[in-house]
Amino acid sequence: MRQTRPLAVLSIAALCALLAPSDRAPSRGAAVGHPGERLEGEPGPYPSDWFGMQRAFPFRTINQRAFRAAVEQAQFERAVPAPTFGARAAAELTWTQAGPYNIGGRITAIAATPGETAIYIAAANGGVFKSTNGGVNFTPVFDAYGIYSMGALALDPSNPNTIYAGTGEANSSVDSYDGAGLFRSLDAGATWSSLGLEETRRIARVAVDPLNPGRIFVAAMGTQFTTSPDRGLYRSEDGGLSWSNVLFVSDSTGACDVVINPVHPDTVYCATWERVRTYTYRRAYGPECGIWRSADHGTTWTKLAGGLPAPSDAVSRIALAIARSRPSTLYAQIVSYSAGSYDGYGMYRSLDGGSSWTRRDVSGFTSNFGGFGWYFGDMAVDPTNPDLIYSLGLQPLRSTDGGVTYGSIAPSVHVDQHALWINPANPLHLFLGNDGGFFSTVTGTNPWSKSVDLPISQFYAGTIDPTNPARLLGGTQDNGTLLTSGSPTAWTLVLGGDGFQCLVDPVNPALI
């Protein structure tokens, strides 16, 4: 089932395009200092600062238009006859897949058809993949479009062959990249077409009206490293031909989640998230974070209160979930901010459609975000039991008492959870996406199976053993420092956590 993925080769002209000035001005919000965070321009010891600035140099932000132009030119050069560009044309080069397949990488969204005849996963920087054998093997289905950062997936509830892909990862990390709007496939991922919204850059969620497939909602966070007006909740009433921004708060605040009442889809809920950052500064909290409700398919909105935290700098990212078996029941996973740390504020529940809320958690919830809760934005409710909920943070937590107490359902899988799919016909059958890839279980807990067929590891940097060109090493995002003897399926871990630079002694290659 494994397929060799097309690889982009950037010409000198295309690489030079990357040095063009960025298409947006830097954020003005970054000039304001906040407790526990550094002002833009102040020195700091963090490698993440260097990572971002190195890729943007000599400008303040990466020029996304130039990046897209470079990819398009590389695709063009690979498609034309070799004599057009000379003997070493990109179209003439032969590539061999180096992997790794067996390690995995960050998954941001999962969607599956009834009966799991098709499973789709979206990668933070690997595009969209499809499996037709339960997640054992995956095939890339989006590579031809040259867009690799993905934020959201959604199936049309009335037609499982129609799938939407929202591009641009919405998690507020430095190792993430902009997208190019919303795409749709009408043939189960075989081909895709653009539905616009290119300027939104980062799409956190897509929702389709279950009774009217022409009505589509897109929760957009906007550009990552600048402010912009292209964020908020967008709605289309004509299947994506045209769009209206139906909920806009400010150029510093985007929409991070949207859910539709499955029985009365005129009722829609949206979470907004105030987020301003540069490569050396982050503000991912503020009074514009909140939960909104519309009773007219998203035309007008009311910001909810009734027991929710009051608007303040203590409130950060919010995730929403609605109980399909009792749609008057909603949950809100709220992250807090205090002195540079982002932890759990509380798990809130409403039993009356959002009019009033009660904080539920008493143990096991608030510490599951590791101080960087801006990285996590998903939760779920069991489709048959409104009191059984899942909270995704460092660990995938489950509560069987409506959010009061929690326990991990997968303590041995990779940390940092971003996506969960629950089989509506068998709620013990779960698909989990995290920084380590795709995992599945049929028991609702251990044991979990990991896919070893996903070449989506994010390498920060890599090197080659000068005495053995087949021996490759590299540092990856949250998947450690890796080493292979040559096989794309046999990479091994040298060091854990986040890797970066590697060197091999040219005289004694055993020394690295």
PDB file of N, CA, C and O in Angstrom, residues 449-474:
ATOM      1  N   SER A 449      -2.737   0.246  18.859  1.00  0.00           N
ATOM      2  CA  SER A 449      -1.888  -0.086  17.723  1.00  0.00           C
ATOM      3  C   SER A 449      -1.445   1.200  17.037  1.00  0.00           C
ATOM      4  O   SER A 449      -2.251   2.113  16.850  1.00  0.00           O
ATOM      5  N   LYS A 450      -0.176   1.263  16.650  1.00  0.00           N
ATOM      6  CA  LYS A 450       0.369   2.433  15.980  1.00  0.00           C
ATOM      7  C   LYS A 450       0.613   2.137  14.506  1.00  0.00           C
ATOM      8  O   LYS A 450       1.137   1.075  14.163  1.00  0.00           O
ATOM      9  N   SER A 451       0.262   3.079  13.654  1.00  0.00           N
ATOM     10  CA  SER A 451       0.594   2.938  12.238  1.00  0.00           C
ATOM     11  C   SER A 451       2.081   3.190  12.045  1.00  0.00           C
ATOM     12  O   SER A 451       2.645   4.161  12.555  1.00  0.00           O
ATOM     13  N   VAL A 452       2.729   2.302  11.306  1.00  0.00           N
ATOM     14  CA  VAL A 452       4.152   2.480  10.976  1.00  0.00           C
ATOM     15  C   VAL A 452       4.280   2.685   9.468  1.00  0.00           C
ATOM     16  O   VAL A 452       5.231   2.228   8.833  1.00  0.00           O
ATOM     17  N   ASP A 453       3.323   3.422   8.903  1.00  0.00           N
ATOM     18  CA  ASP A 453       3.300   3.661   7.463  1.00  0.00           C
ATOM     19  C   ASP A 453       2.992   5.123   7.172  1.00  0.00           C
ATOM     20  O   ASP A 453       2.241   5.437   6.253  1.00  0.00           O
ATOM     21  N   LEU A 454       3.567   6.034   7.975  1.00  0.00           N
ATOM     22  CA  LEU A 454       3.286   7.459   7.807  1.00  0.00           C
ATOM     23  C   LEU A 454       4.592   8.256   7.760  1.00  0.00           C
ATOM     24  O   LEU A 454       5.187   8.563   8.792  1.00  0.00           O
ATOM     25  N   PRO A 455       5.047   8.660   6.576  1.00  0.00           N
ATOM     26  CA  PRO A 455       6.271   9.456   6.459  1.00  0.00           C
ATOM     27  C   PRO A 455       5.998  10.936   6.686  1.00  0.00           C
ATOM     28  O   PRO A 455       6.079  11.761   5.772  1.00  0.00           O
ATOM     29  N   ILE A 456       5.682  11.304   7.923  1.00  0.00           N
ATOM     30  CA  ILE A 456       5.308  12.686   8.230  1.00  0.00           C
ATOM     31  C   ILE A 456       6.149  13.279   9.355  1.00  0.00           C
ATOM     32  O   ILE A 456       5.793  14.319   9.907  1.00  0.00           O
ATOM     33  N   SER A 457       7.277  12.653   9.699  1.00  0.00           N
ATOM     34  CA  SER A 457       8.135  13.200  10.757  1.00  0.00           C
ATOM     35  C   SER A 457       8.667  14.557  10.326  1.00  0.00           C
ATOM     36  O   SER A 457       9.111  14.735   9.191  1.00  0.00           O
ATOM     37  N   GLN A 458       8.630  15.523  11.244  1.00  0.00           N
ATOM     38  CA  GLN A 458       9.109  16.869  10.959  1.00  0.00           C
ATOM     39  C   GLN A 458      10.568  16.989  11.387  1.00  0.00           C
ATOM     40  O   GLN A 458      10.873  17.095  12.570  1.00  0.00           O
ATOM     41  N   PHE A 459      11.460  17.037  10.421  1.00  0.00           N
ATOM     42  CA  PHE A 459      12.883  17.176  10.715  1.00  0.00           C
ATOM     43  C   PHE A 459      13.257  18.651  10.806  1.00  0.00           C
ATOM     44  O   PHE A 459      13.024  19.422   9.873  1.00  0.00           O
ATOM     45  N   TYR A 460      13.837  19.033  11.934  1.00  0.00           N
ATOM     46  CA  TYR A 460      14.392  20.372  12.063  1.00  0.00           C
ATOM     47  C   TYR A 460      15.693  20.485  11.271  1.00  0.00           C
ATOM     48  O   TYR A 460      15.974  21.500  10.642  1.00  0.00           O
ATOM     49  N   ALA A 461      16.507  19.451  11.326  1.00  0.00           N
ATOM     50  CA  ALA A 461      17.786  19.431  10.626  1.00  0.00           C
ATOM     51  C   ALA A 461      18.235  17.983  10.500  1.00  0.00           C
ATOM     52  O   ALA A 461      17.794  17.115  11.249  1.00  0.00           O
ATOM     53  N   GLY A 462      19.111  17.726   9.522  1.00  0.00           N
ATOM     54  CA  GLY A 462      19.598  16.377   9.312  1.00  0.00           C
ATOM     55  C   GLY A 462      21.031  16.372   8.842  1.00  0.00           C
ATOM     56  O   GLY A 462      21.590  17.412   8.462  1.00  0.00           O
ATOM     57  N   THR A 463      21.663  15.196   8.852  1.00  0.00           N
ATOM     58  CA  THR A 463      23.037  15.076   8.382  1.00  0.00           C
ATOM     59  C   THR A 463      23.257  13.670   7.847  1.00  0.00           C
ATOM     60  O   THR A 463      22.430  12.776   8.045  1.00  0.00           O
ATOM     61  N   ILE A 464      24.379  13.488   7.165  1.00  0.00           N
ATOM     62  CA  ILE A 464      24.747  12.219   6.555  1.00  0.00           C
ATOM     63  C   ILE A 464      26.094  11.785   7.101  1.00  0.00           C
ATOM     64  O   ILE A 464      27.029  12.595   7.208  1.00  0.00           O
ATOM     65  N   ASP A 465      26.215  10.530   7.459  1.00  0.00           N
ATOM     66  CA  ASP A 465      27.501   9.974   7.880  1.00  0.00           C
ATOM     67  C   ASP A 465      28.448  10.032   6.682  1.00  0.00           C
ATOM     68  O   ASP A 465      28.194   9.403   5.650  1.00  0.00           O
ATOM     69  N   PRO A 466      29.564  10.783   6.770  1.00  0.00           N
ATOM     70  CA  PRO A 466      30.460  10.909   5.611  1.00  0.00           C
ATOM     71  C   PRO A 466      31.118   9.595   5.205  1.00  0.00           C
ATOM     72  O   PRO A 466      31.603   9.476   4.076  1.00  0.00           O
ATOM     73  N   THR A 467      31.122   8.598   6.091  1.00  0.00           N
ATOM     74  CA  THR A 467      31.719   7.302   5.751  1.00  0.00           C
ATOM     75  C   THR A 467      30.692   6.311   5.220  1.00  0.00           C
ATOM     76  O   THR A 467      31.058   5.246   4.743  1.00  0.00           O
ATOM     77  N   ASN A 468      29.383   6.668   5.321  1.00  0.00           N
ATOM     78  CA  ASN A 468      28.318   5.753   4.884  1.00  0.00           C
ATOM     79  C   ASN A 468      27.096   6.584   4.500  1.00  0.00           C
ATOM     80  O   ASN A 468      26.297   6.938   5.361  1.00  0.00           O
ATOM     81  N   PRO A 469      26.935   6.899   3.217  1.00  0.00           N
ATOM     82  CA  PRO A 469      25.836   7.774   2.788  1.00  0.00           C
ATOM     83  C   PRO A 469      24.447   7.230   3.099  1.00  0.00           C
ATOM     84  O   PRO A 469      23.477   7.986   3.095  1.00  0.00           O
ATOM     85  N   ALA A 470      24.332   5.941   3.387  1.00  0.00           N
ATOM     86  CA  ALA A 470      23.024   5.385   3.727  1.00  0.00           C
ATOM     87  C   ALA A 470      22.659   5.623   5.187  1.00  0.00           C
ATOM     88  O   ALA A 470      21.502   5.439   5.580  1.00  0.00           O
ATOM     89  N   ARG A 471      23.662   6.045   5.966  1.00  0.00           N
ATOM     90  CA  ARG A 471      23.436   6.279   7.401  1.00  0.00           C
ATOM     91  C   ARG A 471      23.045   7.741   7.610  1.00  0.00           C
ATOM     92  O   ARG A 471      23.877   8.645   7.554  1.00  0.00           O
ATOM     93  N   LEU A 472      21.766   7.970   7.831  1.00  0.00           N
ATOM     94  CA  LEU A 472      21.217   9.306   7.978  1.00  0.00           C
ATOM     95  C   LEU A 472      20.842   9.558   9.428  1.00  0.00           C
ATOM     96  O   LEU A 472      20.399   8.644  10.140  1.00  0.00           O
ATOM     97  N   LEU A 473      20.992  10.812   9.875  1.00  0.00           N
ATOM     98  CA  LEU A 473      20.612  11.217  11.226  1.00  0.00           C
ATOM     99  C   LEU A 473      19.857  12.525  11.130  1.00  0.00           C
ATOM    100  O   LEU A 473      20.034  13.310  10.189  1.00  0.00           O
ATOM    101  N   GLY A 474      19.005  12.781  12.112  1.00  0.00           N
ATOM    102  CA  GLY A 474      18.307  14.051  12.131  1.00  0.00           C
ATOM    103  C   GLY A 474      17.555  14.270  13.421  1.00  0.00           C
ATOM    104  O   GLY A 474      17.250  13.326  14.158  1.00  0.00           O
TER     105      GLY A 474
END
